[in-house]
Coordinates of C-alpha atoms in Angstrom, one line a residue:
M1 CA 13.7 -3.7 -3.3
T2 CA 15.6 -6.1 -0.9
S3 CA 18.7 -7.7 -1.8
T4 CA 16.7 -11.0 -2.1
N5 CA 14.4 -9.5 -4.6
D6 CA 17.3 -8.1 -6.6
T7 CA 18.9 -11.6 -6.8
R8 CA 15.6 -13.0 -8.0
A9 CA 15.1 -10.4 -10.6
V10 CA 18.6 -11.0 -12.0
A11 CA 18.6 -14.8 -11.6
G12 CA 15.1 -15.2 -13.1
P13 CA 15.8 -14.4 -16.8
A14 CA 19.1 -15.8 -16.8
S15 CA 17.9 -19.3 -15.6
G16 CA 15.2 -19.2 -18.2
R17 CA 17.9 -18.6 -20.9
T18 CA 20.0 -21.4 -19.4
G19 CA 17.0 -23.7 -20.0
H20 CA 16.8 -22.7 -23.6
T21 CA 20.5 -23.0 -24.1
H22 CA 20.5 -26.4 -22.4
R23 CA 17.6 -27.5 -24.8
F24 CA 19.6 -26.4 -27.8
R25 CA 22.9 -27.8 -26.6
G26 CA 21.2 -31.2 -25.9
L27 CA 19.6 -31.3 -29.4
V28 CA 22.8 -30.4 -31.1
A29 CA 24.8 -33.0 -29.0
T30 CA 22.4 -35.7 -29.9
G31 CA 22.5 -34.6 -33.5
F32 CA 26.2 -34.7 -33.6
I33 CA 26.4 -38.2 -32.1
A34 CA 23.8 -39.4 -34.7
T35 CA 25.8 -37.7 -37.4
L36 CA 29.0 -39.6 -36.5
V37 CA 27.0 -42.9 -36.4
V38 CA 25.3 -42.2 -39.7
M39 CA 28.5 -41.3 -41.4
A40 CA 30.1 -44.5 -40.2
A41 CA 27.0 -46.6 -41.3
T42 CA 26.7 -45.1 -44.8
T43 CA 30.4 -45.4 -45.3
L44 CA 30.4 -49.0 -44.1
A45 CA 27.3 -49.8 -46.3
A46 CA 29.0 -48.2 -49.3
A47 CA 32.1 -50.4 -48.7
L48 CA 29.9 -53.4 -48.5
A49 CA 28.2 -52.5 -51.7
Q50 CA 31.6 -51.9 -53.4
A51 CA 32.7 -55.4 -52.1
V52 CA 29.9 -57.2 -53.8
G53 CA 30.6 -55.3 -57.2
V54 CA 28.8 -51.8 -57.0
G55 CA 31.1 -49.5 -58.8
F56 CA 29.5 -46.1 -57.8
E57 CA 30.2 -44.8 -61.2
V58 CA 27.9 -41.8 -61.7
S59 CA 28.7 -40.2 -65.0
D60 CA 29.3 -41.3 -68.5
G61 CA 33.0 -40.5 -68.1
G62 CA 33.3 -43.2 -65.4
E63 CA 33.6 -40.8 -62.3
T64 CA 33.5 -42.9 -59.2
I65 CA 32.4 -41.7 -55.9
P66 CA 35.1 -42.3 -53.3
L67 CA 34.2 -43.9 -50.0
S68 CA 35.2 -40.7 -48.1
G69 CA 32.7 -38.9 -50.3
F70 CA 29.8 -40.7 -48.7
A71 CA 31.0 -39.7 -45.2
V72 CA 31.5 -36.1 -46.2
V73 CA 28.2 -35.7 -47.9
T74 CA 26.3 -37.6 -45.2
G75 CA 27.9 -35.5 -42.5
F76 CA 27.1 -32.3 -44.3
F77 CA 23.5 -33.0 -44.9
S78 CA 23.1 -34.4 -41.3
V79 CA 24.4 -31.1 -39.9
V80 CA 21.9 -29.4 -42.1
G81 CA 19.2 -31.5 -40.5
I82 CA 20.5 -30.5 -37.1
V83 CA 20.4 -26.7 -38.1
I84 CA 16.7 -27.3 -39.3
A85 CA 15.8 -29.0 -36.0
V86 CA 17.4 -26.3 -33.8
A87 CA 15.6 -23.5 -35.9
L88 CA 12.2 -25.4 -35.4
L89 CA 12.9 -25.8 -31.7
R90 CA 13.4 -22.1 -31.4
W91 CA 10.6 -20.8 -33.7
S92 CA 7.9 -23.5 -34.0
A93 CA 5.1 -24.3 -31.6
R94 CA 5.2 -28.0 -32.8
P95 CA 9.0 -28.6 -33.7
A96 CA 8.9 -32.3 -33.7
E97 CA 6.0 -32.6 -36.1
R98 CA 7.3 -29.9 -38.4
F99 CA 10.8 -31.5 -38.4
L100 CA 9.4 -34.9 -39.3
W101 CA 7.4 -33.5 -42.3
T102 CA 10.3 -31.3 -43.4
A103 CA 13.0 -34.2 -43.1
V104 CA 10.8 -36.7 -44.9
S105 CA 10.0 -34.3 -47.7
L106 CA 13.7 -33.4 -48.1
T107 CA 14.5 -37.2 -48.1
A108 CA 12.1 -37.8 -50.9
I109 CA 13.7 -34.8 -52.9
S110 CA 17.1 -36.4 -52.2
L111 CA 16.2 -39.6 -53.9
V112 CA 15.8 -37.8 -57.3
P113 CA 19.4 -37.1 -58.1
P114 CA 20.5 -40.7 -58.0
L115 CA 17.6 -41.6 -60.5
L116 CA 18.9 -38.8 -62.8
S117 CA 22.6 -39.6 -62.5
G118 CA 23.0 -41.8 -65.5
A119 CA 24.5 -44.5 -63.4
G120 CA 23.9 -48.2 -63.6
T121 CA 21.0 -49.9 -61.8
A122 CA 23.3 -51.3 -59.1
T123 CA 24.7 -47.9 -58.3
I124 CA 21.3 -46.2 -58.4
T125 CA 19.8 -48.9 -56.0
A126 CA 22.8 -48.6 -53.7
L127 CA 22.7 -44.7 -53.7
L128 CA 19.0 -44.8 -52.9
G129 CA 19.6 -47.3 -50.1
L130 CA 22.3 -45.1 -48.6
H131 CA 20.0 -42.1 -48.6
L132 CA 17.4 -44.2 -46.8
V133 CA 19.9 -45.5 -44.3
A134 CA 20.9 -41.9 -43.3
A135 CA 17.4 -40.8 -43.1
A136 CA 16.4 -44.0 -40.9
V137 CA 19.0 -42.9 -38.4
M138 CA 18.7 -39.1 -38.5
I139 CA 15.0 -38.4 -38.8
P140 CA 13.8 -40.5 -35.8
T141 CA 16.9 -39.5 -33.6
L142 CA 16.1 -35.8 -34.1
T143 CA 12.4 -36.1 -34.1
R144 CA 12.5 -38.0 -30.7
S145 CA 15.0 -35.5 -29.4
L146 CA 12.7 -32.7 -30.3
R147 CA 9.8 -34.2 -28.6
T148 CA 11.8 -34.9 -25.4
R149 CA 12.9 -31.3 -25.3
V150 CA 9.4 -29.9 -25.9
A151 CA 7.9 -32.2 -23.2
S152 CA 10.5 -31.4 -20.6
H153 CA 10.4 -27.5 -21.3
P154 CA 6.9 -26.8 -22.4
D155 CA 7.5 -22.9 -21.8

């Protein structure tokens, strides 16, 4: 082997890994930006709901969800969505489609707890709306990001 061939042999696999790493980092970066946006959006929407009289009392004892709780829970489940998207990008032949179906299904499941919370109609309606706000930001953003990464790196 010549030194040129040795360089190519070493650089070949490393550059392939860099492409994969770049795909994952780009997806994660996009996901985290969307997470910050959706945390702010749901918290703002919850504050507006409170301003018009929604109490966010979810139990018979009168426990109220604090505004910070909306940001924390939204952030946590948005990160879960990012992890699912990254896993699908790594292991699925059709990550965008799989993510879309998975995320829509999980969103539908997430609508059940507010309905079972024992809260008042205004609170339930607001909670359902907040779930849908988060989904309306995260699902299209991550799906689009997955499609872009698959199209630009078809492997």
